[in-house]
Short mmCIF file of N, CA and C in Angstrom, two decimals:
data_model
loop_
_atom_site.label_atom_id
_atom_site.label_comp_id
_atom_site.label_asym_id
_atom_site.label_seq_id
_atom_site.Cartn_x
_atom_site.Cartn_y
_atom_site.Cartn_z
N MET A 1 43.00 -150.04 -6.41
CA MET A 1 42.18 -148.84 -6.26
C MET A 1 42.19 -148.44 -4.78
N HIS A 2 42.25 -147.14 -4.52
CA HIS A 2 42.39 -146.63 -3.16
C HIS A 2 41.06 -146.47 -2.42
N ILE A 3 39.95 -146.79 -3.09
CA ILE A 3 38.63 -146.65 -2.48
C ILE A 3 37.99 -148.03 -2.40
N ALA A 4 37.33 -148.31 -1.28
CA ALA A 4 36.70 -149.61 -1.06
C ALA A 4 35.23 -149.44 -0.73
N LYS A 5 34.51 -150.54 -0.70
CA LYS A 5 33.10 -150.53 -0.36
C LYS A 5 32.91 -149.99 1.05
N ASP A 6 31.82 -149.26 1.27
CA ASP A 6 31.43 -148.64 2.55
C ASP A 6 32.28 -147.44 2.95
N ASP A 7 33.20 -146.97 2.09
CA ASP A 7 33.92 -145.73 2.36
C ASP A 7 32.98 -144.56 2.10
N THR A 8 33.16 -143.47 2.84
CA THR A 8 32.43 -142.24 2.58
C THR A 8 33.31 -141.39 1.67
N VAL A 9 32.74 -140.96 0.54
CA VAL A 9 33.51 -140.20 -0.44
C VAL A 9 32.79 -138.90 -0.78
N ILE A 10 33.54 -137.97 -1.36
CA ILE A 10 32.98 -136.71 -1.85
C ILE A 10 33.32 -136.60 -3.33
N VAL A 11 32.36 -136.15 -4.14
CA VAL A 11 32.54 -136.04 -5.58
C VAL A 11 33.27 -134.73 -5.87
N LEU A 12 34.34 -134.81 -6.67
CA LEU A 12 35.19 -133.65 -6.97
C LEU A 12 34.76 -132.89 -8.23
N SER A 13 34.23 -133.60 -9.22
CA SER A 13 33.89 -132.93 -10.48
C SER A 13 32.64 -133.53 -11.10
N GLY A 14 32.05 -132.76 -12.01
CA GLY A 14 30.88 -133.23 -12.73
C GLY A 14 29.59 -132.68 -12.16
N LYS A 15 28.50 -133.25 -12.60
CA LYS A 15 27.16 -132.79 -12.24
C LYS A 15 26.90 -132.88 -10.74
N TYR A 16 27.48 -133.85 -10.08
CA TYR A 16 27.23 -134.09 -8.66
C TYR A 16 28.37 -133.59 -7.78
N ARG A 17 29.15 -132.60 -8.24
CA ARG A 17 30.29 -132.08 -7.49
C ARG A 17 29.86 -131.57 -6.11
N GLY A 18 30.63 -131.97 -5.09
CA GLY A 18 30.35 -131.54 -3.72
C GLY A 18 29.44 -132.48 -2.95
N LYS A 19 28.84 -133.44 -3.63
CA LYS A 19 27.92 -134.35 -2.98
C LYS A 19 28.69 -135.46 -2.26
N MET A 20 28.24 -135.82 -1.07
CA MET A 20 28.88 -136.85 -0.28
C MET A 20 28.01 -138.10 -0.29
N GLY A 21 28.64 -139.26 -0.28
CA GLY A 21 27.88 -140.50 -0.26
C GLY A 21 28.75 -141.69 0.10
N ARG A 22 28.08 -142.80 0.36
CA ARG A 22 28.76 -144.04 0.72
C ARG A 22 28.93 -144.89 -0.52
N VAL A 23 30.07 -145.56 -0.63
CA VAL A 23 30.33 -146.42 -1.78
C VAL A 23 29.55 -147.71 -1.59
N LEU A 24 28.65 -147.99 -2.54
CA LEU A 24 27.84 -149.19 -2.47
C LEU A 24 28.54 -150.39 -3.11
N ARG A 25 29.31 -150.10 -4.17
CA ARG A 25 29.99 -151.18 -4.89
C ARG A 25 31.20 -150.61 -5.62
N ALA A 26 32.26 -151.39 -5.70
CA ALA A 26 33.48 -150.96 -6.38
C ALA A 26 33.81 -151.96 -7.49
N TYR A 27 34.19 -151.43 -8.64
CA TYR A 27 34.64 -152.24 -9.77
C TYR A 27 36.10 -151.90 -10.05
N PRO A 28 37.06 -152.55 -9.37
CA PRO A 28 38.47 -152.17 -9.51
C PRO A 28 39.03 -152.38 -10.91
N ASP A 29 38.56 -153.37 -11.64
CA ASP A 29 39.06 -153.63 -13.00
C ASP A 29 38.72 -152.48 -13.94
N ALA A 30 37.53 -151.92 -13.78
CA ALA A 30 37.08 -150.81 -14.63
C ALA A 30 37.45 -149.45 -14.03
N GLY A 31 37.84 -149.43 -12.75
CA GLY A 31 38.17 -148.18 -12.08
C GLY A 31 36.95 -147.34 -11.79
N LYS A 32 35.81 -148.00 -11.54
CA LYS A 32 34.55 -147.28 -11.32
C LYS A 32 33.94 -147.66 -9.98
N LEU A 33 33.05 -146.79 -9.52
CA LEU A 33 32.36 -146.98 -8.24
C LEU A 33 30.88 -146.69 -8.40
N ILE A 34 30.08 -147.26 -7.54
CA ILE A 34 28.68 -146.87 -7.44
C ILE A 34 28.53 -146.21 -6.07
N VAL A 35 28.19 -144.92 -6.08
CA VAL A 35 28.08 -144.12 -4.86
C VAL A 35 26.61 -143.81 -4.61
N GLU A 36 26.22 -143.90 -3.35
CA GLU A 36 24.84 -143.68 -2.95
C GLU A 36 24.37 -142.27 -3.30
N HIS A 37 23.25 -142.15 -4.00
CA HIS A 37 22.61 -140.89 -4.41
C HIS A 37 23.47 -140.04 -5.35
N VAL A 38 24.37 -140.67 -6.10
CA VAL A 38 25.20 -139.96 -7.07
C VAL A 38 25.03 -140.64 -8.43
N ASN A 39 24.94 -139.84 -9.50
CA ASN A 39 24.76 -140.33 -10.87
C ASN A 39 23.50 -141.20 -10.97
N VAL A 40 22.39 -140.65 -10.53
CA VAL A 40 21.11 -141.38 -10.54
C VAL A 40 20.58 -141.43 -11.96
N ILE A 41 20.29 -142.64 -12.42
CA ILE A 41 19.75 -142.85 -13.76
C ILE A 41 18.36 -143.45 -13.66
N LYS A 42 17.57 -143.28 -14.72
CA LYS A 42 16.23 -143.86 -14.76
C LYS A 42 16.25 -145.03 -15.72
N ARG A 43 15.68 -146.14 -15.28
CA ARG A 43 15.63 -147.34 -16.11
C ARG A 43 14.18 -147.76 -16.27
N HIS A 44 13.74 -147.93 -17.52
CA HIS A 44 12.37 -148.36 -17.80
C HIS A 44 12.36 -149.88 -17.83
N THR A 45 11.62 -150.49 -16.92
CA THR A 45 11.59 -151.95 -16.83
C THR A 45 10.20 -152.48 -17.12
N ARG A 46 10.18 -153.64 -17.71
CA ARG A 46 8.93 -154.33 -18.03
C ARG A 46 8.55 -155.21 -16.84
N PRO A 47 7.27 -155.30 -16.52
CA PRO A 47 6.89 -156.15 -15.39
C PRO A 47 7.17 -157.62 -15.66
N ASN A 48 7.62 -158.33 -14.62
CA ASN A 48 7.88 -159.77 -14.71
C ASN A 48 7.37 -160.42 -13.43
N PRO A 49 6.13 -160.94 -13.44
CA PRO A 49 5.54 -161.51 -12.23
C PRO A 49 6.31 -162.74 -11.69
N GLN A 50 7.00 -163.46 -12.58
CA GLN A 50 7.75 -164.64 -12.12
C GLN A 50 8.90 -164.26 -11.20
N LYS A 51 9.54 -163.10 -11.47
CA LYS A 51 10.65 -162.64 -10.63
C LYS A 51 10.19 -161.63 -9.58
N GLY A 52 8.93 -161.26 -9.61
CA GLY A 52 8.41 -160.30 -8.63
C GLY A 52 8.72 -158.86 -8.97
N ILE A 53 8.99 -158.57 -10.24
CA ILE A 53 9.29 -157.21 -10.67
C ILE A 53 8.00 -156.54 -11.11
N GLN A 54 7.70 -155.39 -10.50
CA GLN A 54 6.45 -154.69 -10.79
C GLN A 54 6.50 -153.96 -12.13
N GLY A 55 7.63 -153.41 -12.48
CA GLY A 55 7.75 -152.66 -13.73
C GLY A 55 7.56 -151.18 -13.52
N GLY A 56 7.86 -150.41 -14.56
CA GLY A 56 7.74 -148.96 -14.49
C GLY A 56 9.11 -148.31 -14.60
N ILE A 57 9.20 -147.07 -14.14
CA ILE A 57 10.46 -146.33 -14.20
C ILE A 57 11.15 -146.44 -12.84
N ILE A 58 12.33 -147.03 -12.83
CA ILE A 58 13.09 -147.25 -11.60
C ILE A 58 14.32 -146.34 -11.62
N GLU A 59 14.56 -145.66 -10.50
CA GLU A 59 15.76 -144.83 -10.37
C GLU A 59 16.81 -145.61 -9.60
N LYS A 60 18.03 -145.64 -10.15
CA LYS A 60 19.12 -146.30 -9.46
C LYS A 60 20.43 -145.58 -9.76
N GLU A 61 21.45 -145.89 -8.98
CA GLU A 61 22.74 -145.23 -9.14
C GLU A 61 23.53 -145.87 -10.26
N GLY A 62 24.17 -145.05 -11.07
CA GLY A 62 25.05 -145.52 -12.12
C GLY A 62 26.50 -145.40 -11.68
N PRO A 63 27.41 -146.02 -12.42
CA PRO A 63 28.83 -145.96 -12.03
C PRO A 63 29.44 -144.59 -12.30
N ILE A 64 30.45 -144.25 -11.49
CA ILE A 64 31.21 -143.02 -11.63
C ILE A 64 32.69 -143.39 -11.54
N HIS A 65 33.54 -142.68 -12.27
CA HIS A 65 34.96 -143.03 -12.29
C HIS A 65 35.60 -142.68 -10.94
N ALA A 66 36.52 -143.54 -10.50
CA ALA A 66 37.15 -143.39 -9.19
C ALA A 66 38.00 -142.13 -9.09
N SER A 67 38.47 -141.60 -10.22
CA SER A 67 39.30 -140.39 -10.18
C SER A 67 38.48 -139.14 -9.87
N LYS A 68 37.16 -139.23 -9.94
CA LYS A 68 36.29 -138.08 -9.69
C LYS A 68 35.89 -137.96 -8.22
N VAL A 69 36.34 -138.89 -7.38
CA VAL A 69 35.97 -138.85 -5.96
C VAL A 69 37.20 -138.94 -5.07
N MET A 70 37.06 -138.45 -3.84
CA MET A 70 38.10 -138.58 -2.82
C MET A 70 37.47 -139.08 -1.54
N VAL A 71 38.24 -139.84 -0.77
CA VAL A 71 37.78 -140.35 0.51
C VAL A 71 37.67 -139.19 1.49
N VAL A 72 36.66 -139.24 2.36
CA VAL A 72 36.45 -138.21 3.36
C VAL A 72 37.22 -138.58 4.62
N ASP A 73 37.95 -137.60 5.18
CA ASP A 73 38.71 -137.79 6.41
C ASP A 73 37.75 -138.07 7.56
N PRO A 74 37.98 -139.15 8.35
CA PRO A 74 37.05 -139.48 9.43
C PRO A 74 36.99 -138.42 10.54
N THR A 75 38.05 -137.63 10.73
CA THR A 75 38.04 -136.65 11.82
C THR A 75 37.52 -135.29 11.38
N SER A 76 38.01 -134.77 10.24
CA SER A 76 37.64 -133.41 9.83
C SER A 76 36.45 -133.36 8.88
N GLY A 77 36.17 -134.44 8.17
CA GLY A 77 35.08 -134.45 7.21
C GLY A 77 35.43 -133.82 5.88
N LYS A 78 36.73 -133.54 5.66
CA LYS A 78 37.19 -132.95 4.40
C LYS A 78 37.82 -134.04 3.53
N PRO A 79 37.93 -133.80 2.21
CA PRO A 79 38.55 -134.80 1.35
C PRO A 79 40.03 -134.99 1.67
N THR A 80 40.50 -136.22 1.56
CA THR A 80 41.88 -136.53 1.86
C THR A 80 42.41 -137.60 0.93
N ARG A 81 43.73 -137.61 0.76
CA ARG A 81 44.37 -138.69 0.01
C ARG A 81 44.52 -139.89 0.93
N VAL A 82 44.73 -141.05 0.34
CA VAL A 82 44.83 -142.28 1.11
C VAL A 82 46.27 -142.78 1.09
N GLY A 83 46.77 -143.14 2.27
CA GLY A 83 48.09 -143.74 2.38
C GLY A 83 47.97 -145.12 3.00
N HIS A 84 49.08 -145.83 3.06
CA HIS A 84 49.09 -147.17 3.65
C HIS A 84 50.13 -147.24 4.74
N LYS A 85 49.89 -148.08 5.74
CA LYS A 85 50.78 -148.20 6.88
C LYS A 85 50.69 -149.61 7.42
N ARG A 86 51.80 -150.12 7.91
CA ARG A 86 51.81 -151.44 8.55
C ARG A 86 51.77 -151.25 10.06
N LEU A 87 50.90 -152.01 10.71
CA LEU A 87 50.81 -151.95 12.16
C LEU A 87 51.90 -152.82 12.78
N ALA A 88 52.03 -152.77 14.09
CA ALA A 88 53.06 -153.54 14.80
C ALA A 88 52.88 -155.05 14.61
N ASP A 89 51.63 -155.48 14.47
CA ASP A 89 51.38 -156.93 14.29
C ASP A 89 51.50 -157.36 12.83
N GLY A 90 51.88 -156.44 11.92
CA GLY A 90 52.12 -156.79 10.52
C GLY A 90 50.94 -156.57 9.60
N LYS A 91 49.80 -156.14 10.13
CA LYS A 91 48.63 -155.91 9.28
C LYS A 91 48.76 -154.59 8.54
N LYS A 92 48.28 -154.57 7.30
CA LYS A 92 48.34 -153.37 6.47
C LYS A 92 47.00 -152.64 6.59
N VAL A 93 47.05 -151.33 6.85
CA VAL A 93 45.83 -150.52 6.97
C VAL A 93 45.94 -149.29 6.08
N ARG A 94 44.78 -148.73 5.72
CA ARG A 94 44.74 -147.49 4.97
C ARG A 94 44.61 -146.34 5.96
N ILE A 95 45.33 -145.27 5.70
CA ILE A 95 45.25 -144.11 6.58
C ILE A 95 44.91 -142.86 5.77
N ALA A 96 44.30 -141.89 6.45
CA ALA A 96 44.01 -140.60 5.83
C ALA A 96 45.26 -139.74 5.94
N ARG A 97 45.74 -139.21 4.82
CA ARG A 97 46.95 -138.38 4.82
C ARG A 97 46.73 -137.08 5.59
N ARG A 98 45.52 -136.57 5.61
CA ARG A 98 45.22 -135.29 6.26
C ARG A 98 45.39 -135.38 7.77
N SER A 99 44.89 -136.47 8.39
CA SER A 99 44.91 -136.56 9.85
C SER A 99 45.73 -137.73 10.39
N GLY A 100 46.01 -138.72 9.56
CA GLY A 100 46.73 -139.90 10.03
C GLY A 100 45.81 -140.96 10.62
N GLU A 101 44.51 -140.72 10.61
CA GLU A 101 43.54 -141.68 11.16
C GLU A 101 43.38 -142.87 10.23
N MET A 102 43.01 -144.01 10.79
CA MET A 102 42.79 -145.22 10.01
C MET A 102 41.44 -145.12 9.29
N ILE A 103 41.40 -145.60 8.04
CA ILE A 103 40.18 -145.60 7.25
C ILE A 103 39.71 -147.04 7.10
N GLY A 104 38.45 -147.29 7.41
CA GLY A 104 37.86 -148.61 7.19
C GLY A 104 38.40 -149.67 8.12
N LYS A 105 38.44 -150.90 7.59
CA LYS A 105 38.83 -152.06 8.38
C LYS A 105 40.27 -152.46 8.10
N GLU A 106 40.82 -153.28 8.98
CA GLU A 106 42.17 -153.82 8.77
C GLU A 106 42.12 -154.92 7.75
N LYS A 107 43.25 -155.12 7.02
CA LYS A 107 43.33 -156.21 6.06
C LYS A 107 44.03 -157.39 6.68
#
C-alpha cells in the first residue's frame, strides 16, 4: 500500500470528499485506513467500571478504503501520486510525483 501511518491525505470521493486528515492507522491486508476526522461513526457502549469505561455514545473514526484518498504533497499541499527512489546509501524512500520531495521517513 502506498500510504503509511502519519501521512497527511486528502479524501477524493464520498461523503467526506475534500477533507484533509492524518492517517491514524493502516490495514494493508484489507486495503483500508483510519483517517483523523473522516468517516466518523457513533458507537453505543455499555459502562464497564472494571476497565474504566464510562459508557454512552462514543464518536470514533471508521475505516475508509485506500483508493479513496491521495497523499498530500509536502510542498504544494495538493494531492499527489507516490513514487519510490533509492538514495545514494541504498535506502528506499517514497517521493511525491508532483514535486519530487521525500514523503515521511526513510526505510
